[in-house]
Amino acid sequence: MPAVRRDARLGLFAEYGVTERLTLQLKADWQAGEDAFVDYEGRGPVEIGATWQVWRGGRSAVSLYGGYARAGEGRNADYAPPGVGEHDWEARLSAGRSMSRRWGMDQTFVELQAARRLRDGLPDETRIDATAGARFGRDWMALGQAFGGAADGGARWLSLEASVVRDLGSWSVQAGWRQTVAGRETPLAHGPVVAIWRRF
């Protein structure tokens, strides 16, 4: 892009376990951004979905997710939520494995997710996300994550994120940095990520 673009996003992510195998999920956010061509501000996409744990072993698990997302609505006429169709559908396969103490870390785990997103009015996407994490002591965890994807016949992207999580009772605080490391027809983006989690 010929000019710097600044984006801000405040998001809500919630999960509720209905049974030991079925989990309901909600995602919503507020977005604002500005570049040389457009300013936008408003509600981002809202997504609802469900995850079904199809298999669980001693240290491994596999699950399937299905979700529906509706595009955001801006507070001004030139608002355009990035990367979301009017009505989107997603199917996602996830596999994870935890390990006992290794390399001086108390607990480690890895997770791989592959998704197909059908977008209304925009090219469909294939996405792959990977996470590796490790606990240090009782209250600390480090995470390394990769978010990649490709739109049919168009954009490609790969972003990396590193973060640290501190547990404070039933609350956790996460702080990290995300950066685009490869791509085509996608912004070269970087910036901090801060999250507050509550277990209930």
PDB file of C-alpha atoms in Angstrom, residues 6-200:
ATOM      1  CA  ARG A   6      -3.451   1.943  11.288  1.00  0.00           C
ATOM      2  CA  ASP A   7      -5.962  -0.583  12.593  1.00  0.00           C
ATOM      3  CA  ALA A   8      -7.362  -1.143  16.081  1.00  0.00           C
ATOM      4  CA  ARG A   9      -9.616  -3.976  17.189  1.00  0.00           C
ATOM      5  CA  LEU A  10     -11.334  -4.757  20.476  1.00  0.00           C
ATOM      6  CA  GLY A  11     -12.656  -8.300  20.446  1.00  0.00           C
ATOM      7  CA  LEU A  12     -14.779 -10.631  22.542  1.00  0.00           C
ATOM      8  CA  PHE A  13     -14.219 -14.400  22.445  1.00  0.00           C
ATOM      9  CA  ALA A  14     -16.311 -16.721  24.609  1.00  0.00           C
ATOM     10  CA  GLU A  15     -16.676 -20.499  24.885  1.00  0.00           C
ATOM     11  CA  TYR A  16     -19.160 -22.511  26.926  1.00  0.00           C
ATOM     12  CA  GLY A  17     -18.961 -26.267  27.414  1.00  0.00           C
ATOM     13  CA  VAL A  18     -22.472 -27.685  27.092  1.00  0.00           C
ATOM     14  CA  THR A  19     -21.195 -31.243  27.596  1.00  0.00           C
ATOM     15  CA  GLU A  20     -17.764 -32.841  27.847  1.00  0.00           C
ATOM     16  CA  ARG A  21     -17.668 -33.042  24.035  1.00  0.00           C
ATOM     17  CA  LEU A  22     -19.801 -30.112  22.803  1.00  0.00           C
ATOM     18  CA  THR A  23     -18.679 -26.467  23.147  1.00  0.00           C
ATOM     19  CA  LEU A  24     -20.485 -23.339  21.944  1.00  0.00           C
ATOM     20  CA  GLN A  25     -18.430 -20.372  20.725  1.00  0.00           C
ATOM     21  CA  LEU A  26     -19.009 -16.650  20.148  1.00  0.00           C
ATOM     22  CA  LYS A  27     -16.727 -14.084  18.492  1.00  0.00           C
ATOM     23  CA  ALA A  28     -17.436 -10.372  18.082  1.00  0.00           C
ATOM     24  CA  ASP A  29     -15.353  -7.224  17.802  1.00  0.00           C
ATOM     25  CA  TRP A  30     -15.269  -3.482  17.263  1.00  0.00           C
ATOM     26  CA  GLN A  31     -12.922  -2.172  14.568  1.00  0.00           C
ATOM     27  CA  ALA A  32     -11.448   1.164  13.588  1.00  0.00           C
ATOM     28  CA  GLY A  33      -8.880   2.051  10.954  1.00  0.00           C
ATOM     29  CA  GLU A  34      -7.425   4.812   8.856  1.00  0.00           C
ATOM     30  CA  ASP A  35      -5.251   5.050   5.753  1.00  0.00           C
ATOM     31  CA  ALA A  36      -4.756   7.432   2.820  1.00  0.00           C
ATOM     32  CA  PHE A  37      -8.073   6.420   1.235  1.00  0.00           C
ATOM     33  CA  VAL A  38     -10.636   5.576   3.911  1.00  0.00           C
ATOM     34  CA  ASP A  39     -11.507   5.901   7.578  1.00  0.00           C
ATOM     35  CA  TYR A  40     -13.785   3.290   9.120  1.00  0.00           C
ATOM     36  CA  GLU A  41     -15.224   2.533  12.505  1.00  0.00           C
ATOM     37  CA  GLY A  42     -17.925   0.187  13.706  1.00  0.00           C
ATOM     38  CA  ARG A  43     -18.931  -3.300  14.733  1.00  0.00           C
ATOM     39  CA  GLY A  44     -16.868  -6.030  13.111  1.00  0.00           C
ATOM     40  CA  PRO A  45     -18.187  -9.451  12.134  1.00  0.00           C
ATOM     41  CA  VAL A  46     -20.114 -11.558  14.656  1.00  0.00           C
ATOM     42  CA  GLU A  47     -19.508 -15.319  14.543  1.00  0.00           C
ATOM     43  CA  ILE A  48     -21.304 -18.134  16.331  1.00  0.00           C
ATOM     44  CA  GLY A  49     -20.345 -21.793  16.159  1.00  0.00           C
ATOM     45  CA  ALA A  50     -19.984 -25.137  17.873  1.00  0.00           C
ATOM     46  CA  THR A  51     -17.059 -27.527  18.417  1.00  0.00           C
ATOM     47  CA  TRP A  52     -17.546 -31.295  18.718  1.00  0.00           C
ATOM     48  CA  GLN A  53     -14.727 -33.391  20.186  1.00  0.00           C
ATOM     49  CA  VAL A  54     -14.747 -36.438  17.932  1.00  0.00           C
ATOM     50  CA  TRP A  55     -11.858 -38.306  19.594  1.00  0.00           C
ATOM     51  CA  ARG A  56      -9.760 -38.087  22.750  1.00  0.00           C
ATOM     52  CA  GLY A  57      -6.827 -40.226  23.818  1.00  0.00           C
ATOM     53  CA  GLY A  58      -4.573 -40.039  26.840  1.00  0.00           C
ATOM     54  CA  ARG A  59      -2.716 -36.920  25.654  1.00  0.00           C
ATOM     55  CA  SER A  60      -4.313 -36.131  22.274  1.00  0.00           C
ATOM     56  CA  ALA A  61      -7.651 -34.862  20.974  1.00  0.00           C
ATOM     57  CA  VAL A  62      -9.341 -34.172  17.620  1.00  0.00           C
ATOM     58  CA  SER A  63     -12.331 -31.878  17.139  1.00  0.00           C
ATOM     59  CA  LEU A  64     -14.575 -30.437  14.408  1.00  0.00           C
ATOM     60  CA  TYR A  65     -15.963 -26.886  14.343  1.00  0.00           C
ATOM     61  CA  GLY A  66     -18.778 -25.371  12.318  1.00  0.00           C
ATOM     62  CA  GLY A  67     -19.563 -21.668  12.399  1.00  0.00           C
ATOM     63  CA  TYR A  68     -21.511 -18.833  10.791  1.00  0.00           C
ATOM     64  CA  ALA A  69     -20.358 -15.182  10.604  1.00  0.00           C
ATOM     65  CA  ARG A  70     -22.294 -12.052   9.658  1.00  0.00           C
ATOM     66  CA  ALA A  71     -20.498  -8.947   8.384  1.00  0.00           C
ATOM     67  CA  GLY A  72     -20.037  -5.873  10.538  1.00  0.00           C
ATOM     68  CA  GLU A  73     -21.859  -2.572  10.382  1.00  0.00           C
ATOM     69  CA  GLY A  74     -20.096   0.767  10.309  1.00  0.00           C
ATOM     70  CA  ARG A  75     -20.955   4.027  11.991  1.00  0.00           C
ATOM     71  CA  ASN A  76     -20.149   6.037   8.880  1.00  0.00           C
ATOM     72  CA  ALA A  77     -20.844   5.613   5.186  1.00  0.00           C
ATOM     73  CA  ASP A  78     -17.366   4.614   4.054  1.00  0.00           C
ATOM     74  CA  TYR A  79     -16.887   1.814   6.597  1.00  0.00           C
ATOM     75  CA  ALA A  80     -15.886  -1.538   5.097  1.00  0.00           C
ATOM     76  CA  PRO A  81     -14.972  -4.460   7.408  1.00  0.00           C
ATOM     77  CA  PRO A  82     -11.845  -6.086   5.948  1.00  0.00           C
ATOM     78  CA  GLY A  83     -11.882  -9.671   4.742  1.00  0.00           C
ATOM     79  CA  VAL A  84     -15.453 -10.683   5.606  1.00  0.00           C
ATOM     80  CA  GLY A  85     -18.371 -11.416   3.307  1.00  0.00           C
ATOM     81  CA  GLU A  86     -21.972 -10.588   4.118  1.00  0.00           C
ATOM     82  CA  HIS A  87     -22.589 -14.177   5.268  1.00  0.00           C
ATOM     83  CA  ASP A  88     -19.672 -16.578   5.863  1.00  0.00           C
ATOM     84  CA  TRP A  89     -19.579 -20.268   6.810  1.00  0.00           C
ATOM     85  CA  GLU A  90     -16.567 -22.097   8.240  1.00  0.00           C
ATOM     86  CA  ALA A  91     -15.635 -25.732   8.835  1.00  0.00           C
ATOM     87  CA  ARG A  92     -12.497 -26.392  10.928  1.00  0.00           C
ATOM     88  CA  LEU A  93     -10.560 -29.510  11.934  1.00  0.00           C
ATOM     89  CA  SER A  94      -8.295 -29.283  15.003  1.00  0.00           C
ATOM     90  CA  ALA A  95      -5.809 -31.745  16.473  1.00  0.00           C
ATOM     91  CA  GLY A  96      -3.788 -31.215  19.645  1.00  0.00           C
ATOM     92  CA  ARG A  97      -1.326 -33.101  21.813  1.00  0.00           C
ATOM     93  CA  SER A  98       0.113 -32.380  25.256  1.00  0.00           C
ATOM     94  CA  MET A  99       3.443 -33.637  26.558  1.00  0.00           C
ATOM     95  CA  SER A 100       4.945 -34.019  30.013  1.00  0.00           C
ATOM     96  CA  ARG A 101       8.007 -32.127  31.232  1.00  0.00           C
ATOM     97  CA  ARG A 102      10.530 -31.487  28.425  1.00  0.00           C
ATOM     98  CA  TRP A 103      13.481 -29.186  27.869  1.00  0.00           C
ATOM     99  CA  GLY A 104      13.145 -27.772  31.392  1.00  0.00           C
ATOM    100  CA  MET A 105       9.480 -26.802  30.875  1.00  0.00           C
ATOM    101  CA  ASP A 106       6.731 -28.121  33.134  1.00  0.00           C
ATOM    102  CA  GLN A 107       4.179 -28.862  30.391  1.00  0.00           C
ATOM    103  CA  THR A 108       4.209 -28.453  26.608  1.00  0.00           C
ATOM    104  CA  PHE A 109       1.534 -28.788  23.948  1.00  0.00           C
ATOM    105  CA  VAL A 110       1.021 -28.377  20.212  1.00  0.00           C
ATOM    106  CA  GLU A 111      -2.126 -27.785  18.167  1.00  0.00           C
ATOM    107  CA  LEU A 112      -2.799 -27.664  14.426  1.00  0.00           C
ATOM    108  CA  GLN A 113      -5.983 -26.339  12.824  1.00  0.00           C
ATOM    109  CA  ALA A 114      -7.106 -26.421   9.175  1.00  0.00           C
ATOM    110  CA  ALA A 115     -10.211 -24.551   8.032  1.00  0.00           C
ATOM    111  CA  ARG A 116     -12.220 -23.835   4.921  1.00  0.00           C
ATOM    112  CA  ARG A 117     -14.209 -20.577   4.905  1.00  0.00           C
ATOM    113  CA  LEU A 118     -16.999 -19.991   2.366  1.00  0.00           C
ATOM    114  CA  ARG A 119     -17.497 -16.237   1.946  1.00  0.00           C
ATOM    115  CA  ASP A 120     -20.488 -14.475   0.422  1.00  0.00           C
ATOM    116  CA  GLY A 121     -19.368 -12.032  -2.266  1.00  0.00           C
ATOM    117  CA  LEU A 122     -15.628 -12.640  -1.711  1.00  0.00           C
ATOM    118  CA  PRO A 123     -13.216 -15.453  -2.688  1.00  0.00           C
ATOM    119  CA  ASP A 124     -13.370 -18.500  -0.421  1.00  0.00           C
ATOM    120  CA  GLU A 125     -10.383 -19.107   1.883  1.00  0.00           C
ATOM    121  CA  THR A 126      -8.294 -21.955   3.225  1.00  0.00           C
ATOM    122  CA  ARG A 127      -6.644 -21.276   6.581  1.00  0.00           C
ATOM    123  CA  ILE A 128      -4.045 -23.129   8.668  1.00  0.00           C
ATOM    124  CA  ASP A 129      -3.193 -22.139  12.255  1.00  0.00           C
ATOM    125  CA  ALA A 130      -0.525 -23.708  14.462  1.00  0.00           C
ATOM    126  CA  THR A 131       0.234 -23.196  18.159  1.00  0.00           C
ATOM    127  CA  ALA A 132       3.037 -24.409  20.411  1.00  0.00           C
ATOM    128  CA  GLY A 133       2.934 -23.633  24.118  1.00  0.00           C
ATOM    129  CA  ALA A 134       4.787 -24.369  27.329  1.00  0.00           C
ATOM    130  CA  ARG A 135       4.160 -23.723  31.012  1.00  0.00           C
ATOM    131  CA  PHE A 136       6.873 -22.336  33.283  1.00  0.00           C
ATOM    132  CA  GLY A 137       6.217 -22.818  36.942  1.00  0.00           C
ATOM    133  CA  ARG A 138       2.685 -22.550  38.241  1.00  0.00           C
ATOM    134  CA  ASP A 139       1.462 -19.268  36.732  1.00  0.00           C
ATOM    135  CA  TRP A 140       3.356 -18.587  33.480  1.00  0.00           C
ATOM    136  CA  MET A 141       2.912 -19.832  29.923  1.00  0.00           C
ATOM    137  CA  ALA A 142       4.687 -18.959  26.649  1.00  0.00           C
ATOM    138  CA  LEU A 143       2.994 -19.302  23.256  1.00  0.00           C
ATOM    139  CA  GLY A 144       4.288 -19.321  19.689  1.00  0.00           C
ATOM    140  CA  GLN A 145       1.629 -19.165  16.964  1.00  0.00           C
ATOM    141  CA  ALA A 146       1.445 -19.071  13.169  1.00  0.00           C
ATOM    142  CA  PHE A 147      -1.602 -17.932  11.179  1.00  0.00           C
ATOM    143  CA  GLY A 148      -1.556 -18.658   7.452  1.00  0.00           C
ATOM    144  CA  GLY A 149      -4.059 -18.768   4.648  1.00  0.00           C
ATOM    145  CA  ALA A 150      -4.911 -18.280   1.006  1.00  0.00           C
ATOM    146  CA  ALA A 151      -7.922 -16.884  -0.807  1.00  0.00           C
ATOM    147  CA  ASP A 152      -8.941 -18.717  -3.966  1.00  0.00           C
ATOM    148  CA  GLY A 153      -7.005 -17.131  -6.830  1.00  0.00           C
ATOM    149  CA  GLY A 154      -5.803 -14.195  -4.743  1.00  0.00           C
ATOM    150  CA  ALA A 155      -4.215 -13.172  -1.481  1.00  0.00           C
ATOM    151  CA  ARG A 156      -1.787 -15.245   0.595  1.00  0.00           C
ATOM    152  CA  TRP A 157      -0.588 -14.473   4.109  1.00  0.00           C
ATOM    153  CA  LEU A 158       1.483 -15.787   6.999  1.00  0.00           C
ATOM    154  CA  SER A 159       1.690 -14.057  10.373  1.00  0.00           C
ATOM    155  CA  LEU A 160       3.666 -15.092  13.452  1.00  0.00           C
ATOM    156  CA  GLU A 161       2.815 -14.242  17.041  1.00  0.00           C
ATOM    157  CA  ALA A 162       4.773 -14.693  20.261  1.00  0.00           C
ATOM    158  CA  SER A 163       3.177 -14.036  23.645  1.00  0.00           C
ATOM    159  CA  VAL A 164       3.417 -14.642  27.381  1.00  0.00           C
ATOM    160  CA  VAL A 165       0.450 -15.470  29.631  1.00  0.00           C
ATOM    161  CA  ARG A 166       0.307 -14.814  33.388  1.00  0.00           C
ATOM    162  CA  ASP A 167      -2.372 -16.582  35.448  1.00  0.00           C
ATOM    163  CA  LEU A 168      -3.975 -14.621  38.299  1.00  0.00           C
ATOM    164  CA  GLY A 169      -6.451 -17.009  39.875  1.00  0.00           C
ATOM    165  CA  SER A 170      -9.430 -17.405  37.537  1.00  0.00           C
ATOM    166  CA  TRP A 171      -8.094 -14.527  35.380  1.00  0.00           C
ATOM    167  CA  SER A 172      -5.185 -14.522  32.914  1.00  0.00           C
ATOM    168  CA  VAL A 173      -3.391 -11.668  31.141  1.00  0.00           C
ATOM    169  CA  GLN A 174      -1.703 -12.228  27.771  1.00  0.00           C
ATOM    170  CA  ALA A 175       0.722  -9.864  26.032  1.00  0.00           C
ATOM    171  CA  GLY A 176       2.549 -10.417  22.750  1.00  0.00           C
ATOM    172  CA  TRP A 177       3.504  -9.219  19.294  1.00  0.00           C
ATOM    173  CA  ARG A 178       2.132 -10.243  15.884  1.00  0.00           C
ATOM    174  CA  GLN A 179       3.845  -9.629  12.546  1.00  0.00           C
ATOM    175  CA  THR A 180       3.265 -10.540   8.911  1.00  0.00           C
ATOM    176  CA  VAL A 181       6.293 -12.462   7.627  1.00  0.00           C
ATOM    177  CA  ALA A 182       5.140 -13.455   4.123  1.00  0.00           C
ATOM    178  CA  GLY A 183       2.264 -12.826   1.784  1.00  0.00           C
ATOM    179  CA  ARG A 184       0.816 -11.598  -1.486  1.00  0.00           C
ATOM    180  CA  GLU A 185      -1.887  -8.950  -1.892  1.00  0.00           C
ATOM    181  CA  THR A 186      -2.032  -8.562   1.882  1.00  0.00           C
ATOM    182  CA  PRO A 187      -0.929  -5.801   4.289  1.00  0.00           C
ATOM    183  CA  LEU A 188       2.552  -5.989   5.810  1.00  0.00           C
ATOM    184  CA  ALA A 189       1.275  -5.585   9.359  1.00  0.00           C
ATOM    185  CA  HIS A 190       2.761  -5.642  12.832  1.00  0.00           C
ATOM    186  CA  GLY A 191       1.652  -4.644  16.291  1.00  0.00           C
ATOM    187  CA  PRO A 192       1.015  -5.594  19.919  1.00  0.00           C
ATOM    188  CA  VAL A 193      -1.659  -8.017  21.111  1.00  0.00           C
ATOM    189  CA  VAL A 194      -3.123  -7.806  24.621  1.00  0.00           C
ATOM    190  CA  ALA A 195      -5.812 -10.155  25.971  1.00  0.00           C
ATOM    191  CA  ILE A 196      -7.615 -10.668  29.278  1.00  0.00           C
ATOM    192  CA  TRP A 197      -9.143 -14.109  29.905  1.00  0.00           C
ATOM    193  CA  ARG A 198     -11.659 -15.221  32.516  1.00  0.00           C
ATOM    194  CA  ARG A 199     -12.453 -18.858  33.342  1.00  0.00           C
ATOM    195  CA  PHE A 200     -15.905 -19.572  34.725  1.00  0.00           C
TER     196      PHE A 200
END
